Short mmCIF file of N, CA and C in Angstrom, two decimals:
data_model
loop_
_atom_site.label_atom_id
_atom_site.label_comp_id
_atom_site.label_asym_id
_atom_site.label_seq_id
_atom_site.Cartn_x
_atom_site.Cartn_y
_atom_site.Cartn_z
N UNK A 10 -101.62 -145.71 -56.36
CA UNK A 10 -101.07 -146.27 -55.13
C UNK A 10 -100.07 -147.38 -55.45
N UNK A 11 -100.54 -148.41 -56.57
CA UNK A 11 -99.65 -149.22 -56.81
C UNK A 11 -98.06 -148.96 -57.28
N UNK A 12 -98.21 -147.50 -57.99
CA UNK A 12 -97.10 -147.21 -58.81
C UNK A 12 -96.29 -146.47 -57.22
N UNK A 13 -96.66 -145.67 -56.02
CA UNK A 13 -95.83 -145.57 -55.02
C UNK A 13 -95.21 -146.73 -54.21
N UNK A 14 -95.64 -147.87 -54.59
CA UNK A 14 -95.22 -149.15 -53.71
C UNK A 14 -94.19 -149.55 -54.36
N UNK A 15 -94.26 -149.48 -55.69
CA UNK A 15 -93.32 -150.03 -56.70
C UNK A 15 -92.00 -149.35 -57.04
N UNK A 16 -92.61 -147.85 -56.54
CA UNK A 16 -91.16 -146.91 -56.71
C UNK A 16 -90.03 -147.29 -55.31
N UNK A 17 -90.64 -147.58 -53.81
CA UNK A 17 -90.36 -147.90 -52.72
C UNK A 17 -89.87 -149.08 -52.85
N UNK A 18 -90.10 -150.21 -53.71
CA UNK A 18 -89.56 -151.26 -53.29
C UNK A 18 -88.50 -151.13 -54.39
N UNK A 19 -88.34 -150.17 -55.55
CA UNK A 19 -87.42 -150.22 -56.35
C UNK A 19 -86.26 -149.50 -55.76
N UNK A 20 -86.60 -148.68 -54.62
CA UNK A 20 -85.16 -147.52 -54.10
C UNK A 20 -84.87 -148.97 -52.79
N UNK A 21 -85.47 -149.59 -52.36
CA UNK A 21 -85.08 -150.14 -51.20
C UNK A 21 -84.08 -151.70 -52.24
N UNK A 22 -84.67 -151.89 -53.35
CA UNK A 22 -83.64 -152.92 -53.24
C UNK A 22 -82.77 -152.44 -55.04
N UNK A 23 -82.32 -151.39 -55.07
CA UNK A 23 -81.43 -150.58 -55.88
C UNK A 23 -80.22 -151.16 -55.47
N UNK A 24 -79.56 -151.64 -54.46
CA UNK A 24 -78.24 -152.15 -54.07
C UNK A 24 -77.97 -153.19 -55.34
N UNK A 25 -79.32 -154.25 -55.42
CA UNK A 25 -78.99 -155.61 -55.95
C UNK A 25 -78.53 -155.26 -57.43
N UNK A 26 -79.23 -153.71 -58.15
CA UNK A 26 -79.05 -153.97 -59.35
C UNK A 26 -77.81 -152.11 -59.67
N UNK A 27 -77.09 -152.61 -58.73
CA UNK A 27 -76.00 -151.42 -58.93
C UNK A 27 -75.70 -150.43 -58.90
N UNK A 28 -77.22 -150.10 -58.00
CA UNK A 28 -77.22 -148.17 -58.02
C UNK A 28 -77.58 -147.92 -59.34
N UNK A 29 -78.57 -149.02 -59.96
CA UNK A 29 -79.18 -148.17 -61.48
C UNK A 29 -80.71 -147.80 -60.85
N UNK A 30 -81.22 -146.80 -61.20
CA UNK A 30 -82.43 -145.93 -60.90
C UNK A 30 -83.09 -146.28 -62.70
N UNK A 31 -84.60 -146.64 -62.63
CA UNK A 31 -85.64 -147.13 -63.39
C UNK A 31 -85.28 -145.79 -64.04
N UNK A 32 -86.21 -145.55 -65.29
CA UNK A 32 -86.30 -144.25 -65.94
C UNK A 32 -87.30 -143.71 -65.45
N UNK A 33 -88.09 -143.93 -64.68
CA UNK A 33 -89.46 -143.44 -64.16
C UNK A 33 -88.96 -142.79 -62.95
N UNK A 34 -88.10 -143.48 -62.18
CA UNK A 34 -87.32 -142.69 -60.51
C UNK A 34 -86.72 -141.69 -60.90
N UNK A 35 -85.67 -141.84 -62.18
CA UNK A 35 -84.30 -140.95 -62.68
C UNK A 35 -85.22 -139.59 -62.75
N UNK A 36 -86.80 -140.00 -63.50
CA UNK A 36 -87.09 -138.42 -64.17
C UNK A 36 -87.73 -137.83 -62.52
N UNK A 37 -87.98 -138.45 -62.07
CA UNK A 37 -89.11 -138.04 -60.83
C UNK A 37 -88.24 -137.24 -60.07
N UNK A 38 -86.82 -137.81 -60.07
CA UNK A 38 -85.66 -137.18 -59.48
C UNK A 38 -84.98 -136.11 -60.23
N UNK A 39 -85.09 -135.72 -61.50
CA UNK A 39 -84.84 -134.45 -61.88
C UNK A 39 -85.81 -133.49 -61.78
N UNK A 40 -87.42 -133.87 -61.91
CA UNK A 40 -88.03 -133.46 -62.11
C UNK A 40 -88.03 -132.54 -60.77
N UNK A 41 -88.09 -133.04 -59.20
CA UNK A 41 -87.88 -132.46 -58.29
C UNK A 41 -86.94 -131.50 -58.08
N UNK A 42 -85.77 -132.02 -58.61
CA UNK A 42 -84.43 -131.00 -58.51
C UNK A 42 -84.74 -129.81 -59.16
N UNK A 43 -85.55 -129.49 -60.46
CA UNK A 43 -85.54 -128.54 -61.37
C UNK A 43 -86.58 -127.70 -60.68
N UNK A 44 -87.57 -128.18 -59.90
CA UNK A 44 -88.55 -127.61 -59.16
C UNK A 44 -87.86 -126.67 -58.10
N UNK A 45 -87.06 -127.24 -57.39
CA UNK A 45 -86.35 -127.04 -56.24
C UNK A 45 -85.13 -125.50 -56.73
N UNK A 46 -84.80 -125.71 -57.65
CA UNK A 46 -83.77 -124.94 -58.49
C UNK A 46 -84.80 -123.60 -58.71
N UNK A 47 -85.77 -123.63 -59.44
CA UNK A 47 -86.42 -122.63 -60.04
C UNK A 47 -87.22 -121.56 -58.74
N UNK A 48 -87.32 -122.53 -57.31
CA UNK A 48 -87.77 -121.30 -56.38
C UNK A 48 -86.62 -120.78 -55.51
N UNK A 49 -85.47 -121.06 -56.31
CA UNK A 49 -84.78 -120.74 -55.51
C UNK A 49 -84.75 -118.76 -55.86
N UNK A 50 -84.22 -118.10 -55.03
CA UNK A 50 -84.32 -116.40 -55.17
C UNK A 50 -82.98 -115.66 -54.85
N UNK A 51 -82.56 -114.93 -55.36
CA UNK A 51 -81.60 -114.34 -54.85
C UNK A 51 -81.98 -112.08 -55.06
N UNK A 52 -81.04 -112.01 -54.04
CA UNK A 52 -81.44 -110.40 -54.47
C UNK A 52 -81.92 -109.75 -55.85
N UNK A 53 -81.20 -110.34 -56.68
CA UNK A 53 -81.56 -109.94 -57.95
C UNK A 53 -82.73 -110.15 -58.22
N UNK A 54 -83.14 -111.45 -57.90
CA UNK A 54 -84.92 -112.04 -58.64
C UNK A 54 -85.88 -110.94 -57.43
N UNK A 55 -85.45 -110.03 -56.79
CA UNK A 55 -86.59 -109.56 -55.84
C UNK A 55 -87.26 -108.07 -56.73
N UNK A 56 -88.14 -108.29 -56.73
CA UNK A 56 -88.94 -106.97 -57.63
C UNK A 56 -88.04 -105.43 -56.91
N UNK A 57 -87.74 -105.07 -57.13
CA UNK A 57 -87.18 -103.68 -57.06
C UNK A 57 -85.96 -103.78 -55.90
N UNK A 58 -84.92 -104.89 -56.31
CA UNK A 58 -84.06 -104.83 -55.81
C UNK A 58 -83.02 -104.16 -55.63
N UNK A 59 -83.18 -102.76 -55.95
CA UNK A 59 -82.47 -101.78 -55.99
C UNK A 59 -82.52 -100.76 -54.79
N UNK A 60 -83.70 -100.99 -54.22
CA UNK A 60 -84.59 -100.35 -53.41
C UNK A 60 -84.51 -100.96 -52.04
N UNK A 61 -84.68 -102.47 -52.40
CA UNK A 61 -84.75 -103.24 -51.10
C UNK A 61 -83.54 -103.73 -50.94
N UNK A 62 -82.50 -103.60 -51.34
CA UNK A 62 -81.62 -104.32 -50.99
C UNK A 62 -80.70 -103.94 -49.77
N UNK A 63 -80.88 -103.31 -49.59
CA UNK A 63 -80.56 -102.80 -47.82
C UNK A 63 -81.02 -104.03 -46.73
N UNK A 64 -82.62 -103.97 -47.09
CA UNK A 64 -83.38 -104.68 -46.10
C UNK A 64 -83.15 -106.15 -46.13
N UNK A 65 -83.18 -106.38 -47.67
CA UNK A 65 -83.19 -107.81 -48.27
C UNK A 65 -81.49 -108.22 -47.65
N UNK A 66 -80.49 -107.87 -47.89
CA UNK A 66 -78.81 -108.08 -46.96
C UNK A 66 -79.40 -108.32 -45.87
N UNK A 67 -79.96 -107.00 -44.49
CA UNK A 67 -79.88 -107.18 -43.46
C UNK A 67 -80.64 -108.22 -42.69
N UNK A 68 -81.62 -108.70 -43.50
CA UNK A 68 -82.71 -109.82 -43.20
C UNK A 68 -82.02 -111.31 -43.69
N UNK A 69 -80.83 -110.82 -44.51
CA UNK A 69 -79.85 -112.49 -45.18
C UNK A 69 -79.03 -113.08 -43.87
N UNK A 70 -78.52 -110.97 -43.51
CA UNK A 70 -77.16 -111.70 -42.68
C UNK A 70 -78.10 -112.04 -41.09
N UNK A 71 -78.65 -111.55 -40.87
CA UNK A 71 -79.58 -111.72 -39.44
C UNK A 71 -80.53 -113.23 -39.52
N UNK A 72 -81.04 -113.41 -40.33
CA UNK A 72 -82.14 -114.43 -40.23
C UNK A 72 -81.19 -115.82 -40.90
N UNK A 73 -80.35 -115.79 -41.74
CA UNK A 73 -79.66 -116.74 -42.51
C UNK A 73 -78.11 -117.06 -42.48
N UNK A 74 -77.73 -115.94 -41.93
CA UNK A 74 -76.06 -116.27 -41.62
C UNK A 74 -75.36 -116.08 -43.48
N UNK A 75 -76.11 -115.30 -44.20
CA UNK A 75 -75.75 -115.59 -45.74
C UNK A 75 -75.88 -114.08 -46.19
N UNK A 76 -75.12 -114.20 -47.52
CA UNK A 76 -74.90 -112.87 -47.81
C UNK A 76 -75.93 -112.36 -49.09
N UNK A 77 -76.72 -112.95 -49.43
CA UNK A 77 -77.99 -112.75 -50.37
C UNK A 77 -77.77 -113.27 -51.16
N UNK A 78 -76.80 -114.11 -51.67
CA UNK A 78 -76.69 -114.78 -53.09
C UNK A 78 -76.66 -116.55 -52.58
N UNK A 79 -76.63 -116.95 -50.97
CA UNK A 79 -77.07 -118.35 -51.17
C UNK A 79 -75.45 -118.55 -50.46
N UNK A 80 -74.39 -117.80 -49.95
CA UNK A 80 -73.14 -117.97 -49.38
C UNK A 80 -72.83 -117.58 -48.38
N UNK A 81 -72.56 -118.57 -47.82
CA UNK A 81 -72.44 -118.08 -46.03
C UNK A 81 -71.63 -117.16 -46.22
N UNK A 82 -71.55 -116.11 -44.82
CA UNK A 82 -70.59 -115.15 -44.53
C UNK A 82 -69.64 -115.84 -43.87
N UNK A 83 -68.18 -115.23 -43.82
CA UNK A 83 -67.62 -115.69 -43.21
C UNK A 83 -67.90 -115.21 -41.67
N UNK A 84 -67.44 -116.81 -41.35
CA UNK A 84 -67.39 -116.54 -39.70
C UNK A 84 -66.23 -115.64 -38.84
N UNK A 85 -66.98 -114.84 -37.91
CA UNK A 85 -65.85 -113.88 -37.04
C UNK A 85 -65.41 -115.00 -36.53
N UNK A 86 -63.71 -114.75 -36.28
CA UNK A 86 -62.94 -115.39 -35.22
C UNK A 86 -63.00 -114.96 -33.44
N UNK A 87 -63.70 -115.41 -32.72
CA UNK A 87 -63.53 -114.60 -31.38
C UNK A 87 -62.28 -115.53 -30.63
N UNK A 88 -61.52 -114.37 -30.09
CA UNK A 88 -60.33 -114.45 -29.63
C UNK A 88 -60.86 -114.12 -28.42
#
């Protein structure tokens, strides 16, 4: 508990010492990113994406506005 108080008061007063992050925040903060990175999925990582990829597109562009790799589609122009 002590070490969450200490990380909180180190991001709240980070201004005074220049936008430098402790080595203990820096890793906590990659450590998350790399987490965040590794669930990321795309058509390819789907078990028999050869198969599903019909469904796996039509469920990107319908539910996500994205084209299965993490990139929006472009937007129609309505005239």
């Amino acid at each position: 508990m002590l070490i969450f108080f200490k990380t909180i008061l180190e991001v709240i007063f980070m201004q005074r010492r220049k936008h430098k992050l402790s080595a203990r925040l820096q890793i906590y903060i990659e450590v998350q990113a790399l987490d965040i990175s590794l669930k990321a999925k795309t058509i390819d990582d789907t078990p028999n994406h050869k198969m599903l990829r019909e469904l796996i597109l039509e469920d990107c562009k319908i539910d996500y506005n994205c084209d299965g790799y993490g990139e929006p589609l472009a937007e129609e122009k309505s005239e």
